[in-house]
XYZ file of N, CA and C in Angstrom:
708
model
N 52.126 26.881 12.541
C 52.077 27.258 13.965
C 53.378 26.853 14.647
N 53.941 27.728 15.475
C 55.137 27.421 16.246
C 54.720 26.936 17.623
N 55.187 25.741 17.981
C 54.787 25.147 19.257
C 55.844 25.409 20.331
N 55.386 25.659 21.542
C 56.272 25.876 22.684
C 55.840 24.949 23.807
N 56.587 24.976 24.923
C 56.221 24.120 26.064
C 54.840 24.494 26.604
N 54.485 25.772 26.471
C 53.205 26.216 27.007
C 52.025 25.603 26.246
N 52.216 25.323 24.959
C 51.112 24.741 24.219
C 51.440 23.335 23.708
N 52.257 22.607 24.473
C 52.648 21.252 24.086
C 51.455 20.317 24.002
N 50.420 20.568 24.786
C 49.218 19.730 24.714
C 48.566 19.879 23.352
N 48.483 21.123 22.874
C 47.919 21.359 21.553
C 48.754 20.686 20.467
N 50.072 20.744 20.636
C 50.944 20.109 19.651
C 50.727 18.602 19.640
N 50.643 17.985 20.813
C 50.411 16.546 20.892
C 49.099 16.178 20.198
N 48.062 16.975 20.443
C 46.765 16.696 19.835
C 46.849 16.805 18.307
N 47.495 17.875 17.844
C 47.626 18.068 16.407
C 48.521 17.010 15.781
N 49.605 16.642 16.449
C 50.508 15.614 15.935
C 49.800 14.275 15.826
N 49.004 13.942 16.815
C 48.239 12.699 16.780
C 47.276 12.698 15.601
N 46.581 13.817 15.415
C 45.626 13.931 14.312
C 46.321 13.803 12.961
N 47.428 14.520 12.778
C 48.133 14.491 11.498
C 48.748 13.113 11.227
N 49.255 12.455 12.252
C 49.815 11.115 12.076
C 48.747 10.147 11.583
N 47.544 10.229 12.173
C 46.448 9.359 11.740
C 46.016 9.696 10.312
N 45.923 10.996 10.030
C 45.488 11.428 8.697
C 46.450 10.944 7.610
N 47.745 11.157 7.827
C 48.732 10.803 6.806
C 48.859 9.287 6.684
N 48.792 8.592 7.810
C 48.873 7.131 7.774
C 47.697 6.538 7.002
N 46.495 7.035 7.262
C 45.303 6.543 6.564
C 45.374 6.849 5.074
N 45.820 8.050 4.752
C 45.963 8.438 3.348
C 46.910 7.494 2.618
N 48.029 7.181 3.235
C 49.015 6.305 2.609
C 48.502 4.874 2.488
N 47.778 4.406 3.497
C 47.217 3.065 3.422
C 46.247 2.932 2.260
N 45.481 3.993 2.000
C 44.553 3.970 0.868
C 45.304 3.920 -0.457
N 46.542 4.378 -0.439
C 47.394 4.378 -1.627
C 48.322 3.159 -1.642
N 48.110 2.229 -0.710
C 48.893 0.989 -0.588
C 50.357 1.253 -0.225
N 50.597 2.295 0.569
C 51.920 2.567 1.101
C 51.835 2.491 2.623
N 52.733 1.703 3.226
C 52.742 1.545 4.686
C 53.863 2.387 5.285
N 53.491 3.318 6.141
C 54.484 4.153 6.804
C 55.099 3.426 7.995
N 56.335 3.782 8.319
C 56.917 3.346 9.584
C 56.156 4.038 10.725
N 56.269 3.471 11.927
C 55.608 4.087 13.082
C 56.088 5.524 13.251
N 55.156 6.448 13.459
C 55.475 7.865 13.632
C 55.526 8.182 15.128
N 56.673 8.636 15.605
C 56.857 8.884 17.042
C 56.353 10.282 17.423
N 55.061 10.519 17.206
C 54.498 11.835 17.512
C 54.400 12.080 19.022
N 54.316 10.982 19.821
C 54.199 11.158 21.271
C 55.421 11.855 21.852
N 56.608 11.550 21.316
C 57.850 12.101 21.860
C 58.321 13.323 21.086
N 58.164 13.289 19.746
C 58.716 14.357 18.922
C 57.672 15.348 18.416
N 56.411 15.101 18.692
C 55.374 16.034 18.287
C 55.339 16.243 16.783
N 55.141 17.487 16.378
C 55.039 17.802 14.956
C 56.371 17.701 14.219
N 57.470 17.573 14.955
C 58.778 17.388 14.308
C 59.094 15.908 14.069
N 58.172 15.030 14.363
C 58.396 13.598 14.151
C 58.602 13.312 12.671
N 59.624 12.525 12.333
C 59.855 12.197 10.926
C 58.821 11.202 10.409
N 58.504 11.328 9.132
C 57.618 10.389 8.448
C 58.490 9.575 7.503
N 58.561 8.268 7.731
C 59.440 7.387 6.968
C 58.657 6.265 6.314
N 59.220 5.738 5.226
C 58.716 4.527 4.568
C 59.897 3.573 4.435
N 59.851 2.456 5.145
C 60.954 1.476 5.126
C 62.295 2.159 5.428
N 62.278 3.077 6.390
C 63.510 3.752 6.783
C 63.900 4.912 5.891
N 63.134 5.176 4.834
C 63.429 6.283 3.916
C 62.700 7.519 4.410
N 63.428 8.550 4.734
C 62.804 9.749 5.281
C 62.092 10.541 4.196
N 60.832 10.829 4.440
C 60.033 11.618 3.502
C 60.044 13.087 3.911
N 59.659 13.358 5.159
C 59.609 14.725 5.681
C 59.218 14.639 7.149
N 58.697 15.735 7.691
C 58.201 15.745 9.066
C 56.688 15.943 9.055
N 56.067 15.605 10.162
C 54.634 15.860 10.299
C 54.333 17.340 10.066
N 55.190 18.223 10.598
C 54.979 19.664 10.473
C 54.868 20.078 9.007
N 55.796 19.601 8.187
C 55.816 19.980 6.769
C 54.646 19.355 6.029
N 54.419 18.051 6.233
C 53.363 17.360 5.490
C 51.972 17.840 5.885
N 51.821 18.300 7.124
C 50.504 18.743 7.577
C 50.027 19.980 6.812
N 50.943 20.692 6.180
C 50.605 21.912 5.454
C 50.277 21.651 3.992
N 50.261 20.375 3.617
C 50.065 20.037 2.210
C 48.762 19.291 1.989
N 48.244 19.420 0.754
C 47.039 18.693 0.370
C 47.381 17.221 0.190
N 46.368 16.393 0.196
C 46.570 14.941 0.106
C 47.363 14.550 -1.138
N 47.009 15.108 -2.294
C 47.707 14.761 -3.532
C 49.178 15.148 -3.456
N 49.474 16.283 -2.841
C 50.866 16.725 -2.726
C 51.667 15.799 -1.807
N 51.028 15.329 -0.741
C 51.703 14.395 0.168
C 52.056 13.111 -0.559
N 51.089 12.561 -1.288
C 51.332 11.314 -2.011
C 52.402 11.503 -3.078
N 52.362 12.637 -3.762
C 53.369 12.879 -4.794
C 54.762 13.004 -4.179
N 54.893 13.660 -3.032
C 56.198 13.783 -2.397
C 56.732 12.414 -1.976
N 55.849 11.579 -1.451
C 56.270 10.224 -1.068
C 56.711 9.443 -2.297
N 55.930 9.522 -3.372
C 56.306 8.834 -4.604
C 57.675 9.293 -5.096
N 57.894 10.602 -5.127
C 59.154 11.125 -5.648
C 60.344 10.654 -4.801
N 60.161 10.623 -3.495
C 61.232 10.152 -2.614
C 61.529 8.677 -2.860
N 60.488 7.877 -3.052
C 60.686 6.451 -3.251
C 61.266 6.159 -4.631
N 60.855 6.922 -5.637
C 61.481 6.795 -6.954
C 62.968 7.127 -6.856
N 63.293 8.224 -6.180
C 64.686 8.639 -6.040
C 65.503 7.587 -5.301
N 64.954 7.041 -4.227
C 65.681 6.034 -3.453
C 65.960 4.797 -4.300
N 64.963 4.353 -5.071
C 65.168 3.176 -5.925
C 66.252 3.442 -6.962
N 66.295 4.658 -7.502
C 67.326 5.008 -8.475
C 68.707 5.001 -7.832
N 68.815 5.551 -6.622
C 70.098 5.556 -5.916
C 70.590 4.137 -5.658
N 69.681 3.263 -5.237
C 70.054 1.869 -4.989
C 70.513 1.196 -6.276
N 69.853 1.501 -7.376
C 70.166 0.839 -8.643
C 71.584 1.127 -9.107
N 72.061 2.351 -8.858
C 73.403 2.714 -9.336
C 74.417 2.716 -8.195
N 73.985 2.202 -7.021
C 74.877 2.099 -5.855
C 75.505 3.451 -5.520
N 74.666 4.479 -5.545
C 75.144 5.842 -5.294
C 74.999 6.181 -3.820
N 75.802 7.104 -3.327
C 75.648 7.546 -1.934
C 74.333 8.302 -1.761
N 73.809 8.283 -0.557
C 72.528 8.930 -0.289
C 72.596 10.439 -0.460
N 73.803 10.981 -0.498
C 73.956 12.424 -0.677
C 73.657 12.864 -2.112
N 73.714 11.911 -3.048
C 73.402 12.234 -4.438
C 71.905 12.490 -4.563
N 71.524 13.486 -5.346
C 70.128 13.868 -5.466
C 69.617 13.692 -6.889
N 68.318 13.497 -6.994
C 67.660 13.471 -8.298
C 67.332 14.893 -8.718
N 67.449 15.158 -10.017
C 67.134 16.482 -10.547
C 65.814 16.499 -11.307
N 65.537 15.407 -12.031
C 64.361 15.375 -12.902
C 63.657 14.032 -12.753
N 62.335 14.075 -12.622
C 61.496 12.877 -12.609
C 60.649 12.902 -13.883
N 60.808 11.920 -14.764
C 60.125 11.940 -16.060
C 59.271 10.686 -16.247
N 57.942 10.826 -16.292
C 57.104 9.660 -16.589
C 57.240 9.263 -18.052
N 57.251 7.958 -18.312
C 57.388 7.449 -19.674
C 56.080 6.778 -20.077
N 55.514 7.215 -21.179
C 54.268 6.634 -21.670
C 54.564 5.329 -22.388
N 53.983 4.233 -21.909
C 54.199 2.921 -22.508
C 52.846 2.272 -22.801
N 52.906 1.204 -23.611
C 51.685 0.465 -23.913
C 51.121 -0.167 -22.646
N 49.831 -0.325 -22.607
C 49.171 -0.998 -21.492
C 48.417 -2.218 -22.019
N 48.285 -3.279 -21.195
C 48.774 -3.372 -19.814
C 50.238 -3.794 -19.738
N 50.868 -3.486 -18.594
C 52.217 -3.922 -18.274
C 52.184 -4.614 -16.920
N 53.276 -5.258 -16.572
C 53.359 -5.916 -15.266
C 53.543 -4.903 -14.144
N 53.767 -3.644 -14.504
C 53.959 -2.579 -13.520
C 52.928 -1.480 -13.765
N 52.803 -0.568 -12.799
C 51.844 0.523 -12.908
C 52.393 1.689 -13.724
N 53.629 2.089 -13.418
C 54.230 3.243 -14.083
C 55.721 3.007 -14.300
N 56.238 3.625 -15.352
C 57.674 3.650 -15.608
C 58.107 5.110 -15.629
N 59.089 5.440 -14.794
C 59.648 6.791 -14.739
C 61.153 6.713 -14.973
N 61.713 7.769 -15.516
C 63.166 7.903 -15.622
C 63.594 9.008 -14.660
N 64.510 8.647 -13.758
C 65.014 9.583 -12.768
C 66.403 10.041 -13.205
N 66.541 11.336 -13.446
C 67.831 11.895 -13.855
C 68.554 12.429 -12.623
N 69.731 11.877 -12.368
C 70.497 12.232 -11.187
C 71.383 13.452 -11.446
N 71.978 13.974 -10.368
C 72.889 15.124 -10.498
C 74.048 14.819 -11.429
N 74.431 13.561 -11.515
C 75.538 13.157 -12.384
C 75.143 13.131 -13.855
N 73.838 13.255 -14.150
C 73.354 13.163 -15.519
C 72.891 11.771 -15.889
N 73.123 10.793 -15.010
C 72.695 9.431 -15.306
C 71.176 9.322 -15.226
N 70.588 8.620 -16.211
C 69.139 8.468 -16.313
C 68.771 7.035 -15.918
N 68.058 6.897 -14.807
C 67.782 5.583 -14.227
C 66.289 5.266 -14.359
N 65.927 4.164 -15.047
C 64.515 3.788 -15.142
C 64.051 3.073 -13.878
N 62.915 3.495 -13.343
C 62.355 2.920 -12.126
C 60.869 2.645 -12.363
N 60.406 1.480 -11.915
C 58.994 1.144 -12.072
C 58.290 1.158 -10.724
N 57.011 1.494 -10.765
C 56.130 1.435 -9.609
C 55.172 0.273 -9.829
N 55.102 -0.649 -8.866
C 54.264 -1.836 -8.997
C 53.461 -2.060 -7.722
N 52.449 -2.890 -7.825
C 51.715 -3.364 -6.652
C 52.058 -4.826 -6.437
N 52.611 -5.133 -5.253
C 52.981 -6.496 -4.911
C 52.484 -6.809 -3.508
N 51.668 -7.858 -3.414
C 51.132 -8.283 -2.112
C 50.457 -7.121 -1.378
N 49.750 -6.284 -2.128
C 49.014 -5.196 -1.507
C 49.854 -3.998 -1.111
N 51.079 -3.933 -1.593
C 51.960 -2.809 -1.260
C 52.525 -2.206 -2.546
N 52.669 -0.887 -2.525
C 53.272 -0.184 -3.657
C 54.789 -0.316 -3.538
N 55.416 -0.779 -4.625
C 56.849 -1.088 -4.618
C 57.532 -0.297 -5.730
N 58.739 0.195 -5.422
C 59.534 0.968 -6.381
C 60.867 0.267 -6.576
N 61.189 -0.066 -7.830
C 62.424 -0.809 -8.080
C 62.971 -0.503 -9.467
N 64.250 -0.750 -9.608
C 64.947 -0.496 -10.868
C 64.356 -1.347 -11.988
N 64.150 -0.726 -13.153
C 63.676 -1.449 -14.332
C 64.887 -1.812 -15.176
N 65.082 -3.096 -15.390
C 66.256 -3.557 -16.138
C 65.990 -3.364 -17.624
N 66.495 -2.271 -18.151
C 66.313 -1.939 -19.567
C 67.529 -2.386 -20.349
N 67.313 -3.310 -21.299
C 68.443 -3.819 -22.084
C 68.428 -3.324 -23.524
N 67.372 -2.622 -23.919
C 67.325 -2.074 -25.268
C 67.116 -3.099 -26.358
N 66.640 -4.288 -25.996
C 66.421 -5.324 -26.996
C 65.180 -5.025 -27.829
N 65.102 -5.641 -29.005
C 63.939 -5.453 -29.877
C 62.666 -5.908 -29.181
N 62.755 -7.016 -28.455
C 61.581 -7.532 -27.749
C 61.099 -6.556 -26.683
N 62.038 -5.912 -26.008
C 61.660 -4.956 -24.965
C 61.020 -3.706 -25.561
N 61.557 -3.246 -26.690
C 60.949 -2.109 -27.372
C 59.513 -2.428 -27.785
N 59.301 -3.634 -28.322
C 57.957 -4.038 -28.729
C 57.011 -4.057 -27.538
N 57.492 -4.592 -26.423
C 56.656 -4.692 -25.224
C 56.284 -3.325 -24.680
N 57.238 -2.393 -24.694
C 57.001 -1.075 -24.101
C 56.307 -0.098 -25.053
N 56.735 -0.110 -26.331
C 56.318 0.959 -27.236
C 55.621 0.482 -28.509
N 55.564 -0.813 -28.732
C 54.923 -1.304 -29.937
C 55.896 -1.398 -31.106
N 55.347 -1.737 -32.301
C 56.208 -1.942 -33.481
C 56.977 -0.688 -33.864
N 58.059 -0.900 -34.587
C 58.884 0.184 -35.089
C 58.061 1.097 -35.988
N 58.118 2.398 -35.718
C 57.388 3.359 -36.526
C 58.210 3.831 -37.713
N 57.626 4.751 -38.473
C 58.307 5.325 -39.631
C 58.773 6.734 -39.293
N 59.947 7.075 -39.767
C 60.467 8.411 -39.530
C 61.353 8.859 -40.678
N 61.574 10.144 -40.768
C 62.447 10.670 -41.825
C 63.893 10.259 -41.598
N 64.255 10.033 -40.323
C 65.624 9.663 -39.997
C 65.703 8.163 -39.736
N 66.761 7.505 -40.175
C 66.866 6.045 -40.022
C 67.463 5.647 -38.675
N 67.298 4.382 -38.345
C 67.964 3.832 -37.161
C 69.475 3.961 -37.337
N 70.169 4.237 -36.247
C 71.615 4.366 -36.297
C 72.113 5.756 -36.626
N 71.206 6.654 -37.044
C 71.610 8.021 -37.362
C 72.086 8.734 -36.094
N 73.235 9.402 -36.183
C 73.742 10.172 -35.053
C 73.180 11.582 -35.126
N 72.615 12.016 -34.005
C 71.958 13.324 -33.975
C 72.293 14.048 -32.680
N 72.139 15.356 -32.719
C 72.214 16.169 -31.510
C 70.800 16.615 -31.162
N 70.425 16.414 -29.896
C 69.066 16.720 -29.467
C 69.083 17.825 -28.418
N 67.980 18.556 -28.338
C 67.808 19.602 -27.342
C 66.827 19.099 -26.298
N 67.278 19.005 -25.036
C 66.425 18.585 -23.928
C 66.514 19.668 -22.864
N 65.422 20.405 -22.711
C 65.424 21.578 -21.847
C 66.544 22.515 -22.299
N 67.451 22.893 -21.380
C 68.495 23.837 -21.767
C 69.776 23.147 -22.239
N 69.766 21.819 -22.313
C 70.983 21.076 -22.639
C 70.887 20.410 -24.007
N 72.046 20.157 -24.594
C 72.134 19.411 -25.839
C 72.959 18.146 -25.612
N 72.539 17.050 -26.267
C 73.223 15.763 -26.150
C 73.337 15.153 -27.540
N 74.349 14.317 -27.710
C 74.553 13.639 -28.988
C 74.472 12.132 -28.784
N 73.756 11.460 -29.686
C 73.610 10.008 -29.584
C 73.063 9.424 -30.867
N 72.705 8.126 -30.803
C 72.213 7.424 -31.980
C 70.734 7.109 -31.841
N 70.006 7.194 -32.938
C 68.602 6.788 -32.956
C 68.545 5.269 -32.873
N 67.887 4.742 -31.844
C 67.832 3.292 -31.664
C 66.421 2.738 -31.819
N 65.424 3.618 -31.887
C 64.050 3.155 -32.099
C 63.222 4.330 -32.600
N 62.256 4.019 -33.447
C 61.326 5.031 -33.943
C 59.952 4.680 -33.397
N 59.373 5.600 -32.638
C 58.086 5.354 -31.997
C 56.945 5.774 -32.915
N 55.764 5.229 -32.658
C 54.592 5.746 -33.374
C 54.472 7.233 -33.104
N 54.005 8.007 -34.077
C 53.952 9.459 -33.890
C 53.001 9.864 -32.784
N 53.301 11.004 -32.164
C 52.434 11.571 -31.141
C 51.878 12.895 -31.622
N 50.919 13.443 -30.872
C 50.321 14.713 -31.274
C 51.326 15.841 -31.145
N 51.204 16.793 -32.043
C 52.072 17.962 -32.024
C 51.946 18.670 -30.679
N 53.038 18.783 -29.905
C 52.947 19.376 -28.563
C 52.591 20.857 -28.578
N 52.686 21.516 -29.739
C 52.367 22.936 -29.798
C 50.891 23.175 -30.077
N 50.126 22.114 -30.259
C 48.718 22.295 -30.641
C 47.935 23.082 -29.607
N 47.974 22.621 -28.356
C 47.176 23.277 -27.336
C 47.618 24.714 -27.105
N 48.908 24.952 -27.284
C 49.438 26.283 -27.019
C 49.021 27.262 -28.108
N 48.992 26.791 -29.380
C 48.828 27.711 -30.488
C 47.441 27.687 -31.131
N 46.709 26.613 -30.945
C 45.434 26.487 -31.631
C 44.399 27.431 -31.039
N 43.635 28.065 -31.895
C 42.588 28.960 -31.439
C 41.331 28.179 -31.116
N 40.603 28.624 -30.081
C 39.341 27.985 -29.739
C 38.344 28.139 -30.870
N 38.558 29.133 -31.732
C 37.606 29.416 -32.795
C 38.130 28.935 -34.148
N 39.122 28.032 -34.150
C 39.667 27.536 -35.408
C 38.623 26.722 -36.154
N 38.715 26.757 -37.477
C 37.798 25.970 -38.291
C 38.153 24.504 -38.181
N 37.276 23.644 -38.704
C 37.520 22.194 -38.639
C 38.799 21.822 -39.368
N 39.019 22.423 -40.543
C 40.227 22.105 -41.307
C 41.476 22.581 -40.581
N 41.381 23.755 -39.925
C 42.523 24.258 -39.157
C 42.820 23.358 -37.969
N 41.777 22.847 -37.314
C 41.972 21.958 -36.172
C 42.677 20.682 -36.600
N 42.310 20.140 -37.759
C 42.979 18.936 -38.265
C 44.452 19.236 -38.503
N 44.751 20.424 -39.058
C 46.135 20.808 -39.308
C 46.926 20.880 -38.016
N 46.352 21.507 -37.007
C 47.053 21.672 -35.740
C 47.278 20.338 -35.046
N 46.395 19.387 -35.312
C 46.501 18.099 -34.640
C 47.401 17.120 -35.398
N 48.103 17.620 -36.422
C 49.016 16.745 -37.152
C 49.931 16.005 -36.186
N 50.179 14.748 -36.504
C 51.048 13.952 -35.652
C 52.510 14.266 -35.952
N 53.344 14.089 -34.945
C 54.756 14.444 -35.078
C 55.618 13.237 -34.762
N 56.695 13.071 -35.514
C 57.561 11.901 -35.361
C 58.300 11.923 -34.024
N 58.528 10.713 -33.487
C 59.226 10.598 -32.208
C 60.312 9.531 -32.327
N 61.436 9.809 -31.700
C 62.590 8.910 -31.761
C 63.105 8.631 -30.349
N 63.721 7.461 -30.198
C 64.483 7.170 -28.990
C 65.955 7.310 -29.339
N 66.640 8.169 -28.585
C 68.045 8.476 -28.872
C 68.895 8.056 -27.680
N 69.856 7.176 -27.951
C 70.747 6.681 -26.898
C 71.971 7.577 -26.819
N 72.071 8.314 -25.723
C 73.214 9.208 -25.517
C 74.207 8.633 -24.506
N 74.044 7.342 -24.206
C 74.980 6.602 -23.356
C 75.081 7.172 -21.940
N 73.945 7.624 -21.410
C 73.904 8.053 -20.009
C 72.720 7.410 -19.281
N 72.409 6.171 -19.697
C 71.305 5.451 -19.081
C 70.152 5.292 -20.045
N 68.928 5.400 -19.535
C 67.755 5.229 -20.374
C 67.741 6.258 -21.502
N 67.483 5.820 -22.745
C 67.523 6.756 -23.873
C 66.450 7.838 -23.772
N 66.687 8.924 -24.485
C 65.734 10.037 -24.521
C 64.662 9.757 -25.560
N 63.431 10.136 -25.259
C 62.350 10.113 -26.240
C 62.132 11.548 -26.682
N 62.379 11.819 -27.957
C 62.327 13.194 -28.446
C 61.435 13.300 -29.676
N 60.876 14.477 -29.863
C 60.146 14.792 -31.079
C 61.127 15.233 -32.155
N 60.647 15.188 -33.388
C 61.463 15.646 -34.513
C 61.969 17.067 -34.281
N 61.142 17.898 -33.644
C 61.523 19.293 -33.428
C 62.667 19.454 -32.436
N 62.951 18.406 -31.638
C 64.047 18.487 -30.664
C 65.385 18.064 -31.259
N 65.365 17.553 -32.475
C 66.616 17.175 -33.141
C 67.164 18.411 -33.830
N 68.283 18.895 -33.317
C 68.807 20.182 -33.789
C 69.911 20.013 -34.830
N 70.478 18.808 -34.962
C 71.557 18.624 -35.937
C 71.792 17.143 -36.189
N 72.198 16.831 -37.413
C 72.673 15.497 -37.730
C 74.183 15.506 -37.596
N 74.744 14.445 -36.998
C 76.182 14.405 -36.739
C 76.830 13.446 -37.728
N 77.744 13.924 -38.565
C 78.420 13.031 -39.524
C 79.206 11.951 -38.794
N 79.219 10.758 -39.349
C 79.997 9.655 -38.781
C 81.441 9.818 -39.222
N 82.345 9.886 -38.251
C 83.766 10.108 -38.578
C 84.430 8.800 -38.948
């Protein structure tokens, strides 16, 4: 709806309602919003968290609750990544990637935020003193850290230290295998398996697939399946 001076009363009423709705939603998610100046700015009032601009009441009012929370999370993940690498606020995140780790951990979630520069920044989401907090995860690549996050070293056809080229979306990167993860389910199973497959066929489709962590020297290493390794790189 486009608001004008003639219907400013309606805008004030709607802005008040949306401010209460979004504030309550965030409180239930343990996120505290800054005060929303709906009295003066109406539906164009910015919605901020600790000074970090999320959007406006107008934009957020058109979204479902889950979408609002996800947008806030993505903004806070991005801000934590920018702070971690001391980047200007003009730099943007391109990819948000959740990382599956062993549970329990001292944090709720670990995500890798890929910036426009290609740098991959690990950020954790935690609950502290009743508030959801987003901060840089100090990843040092030590054996102890791998054990804590991913468990014991798995078995793979390729050894540690092997240089490989990997395919990630439309890009290729070259790096070294630094950890072998326990195998995961074949990602093509759901796509290719028939609902009417026999029991033996279902077992075949559910075959586990090897996974590696590959350090390409642009931040947090990539976790890739065997199928994403497109070439072995000879050591010069």
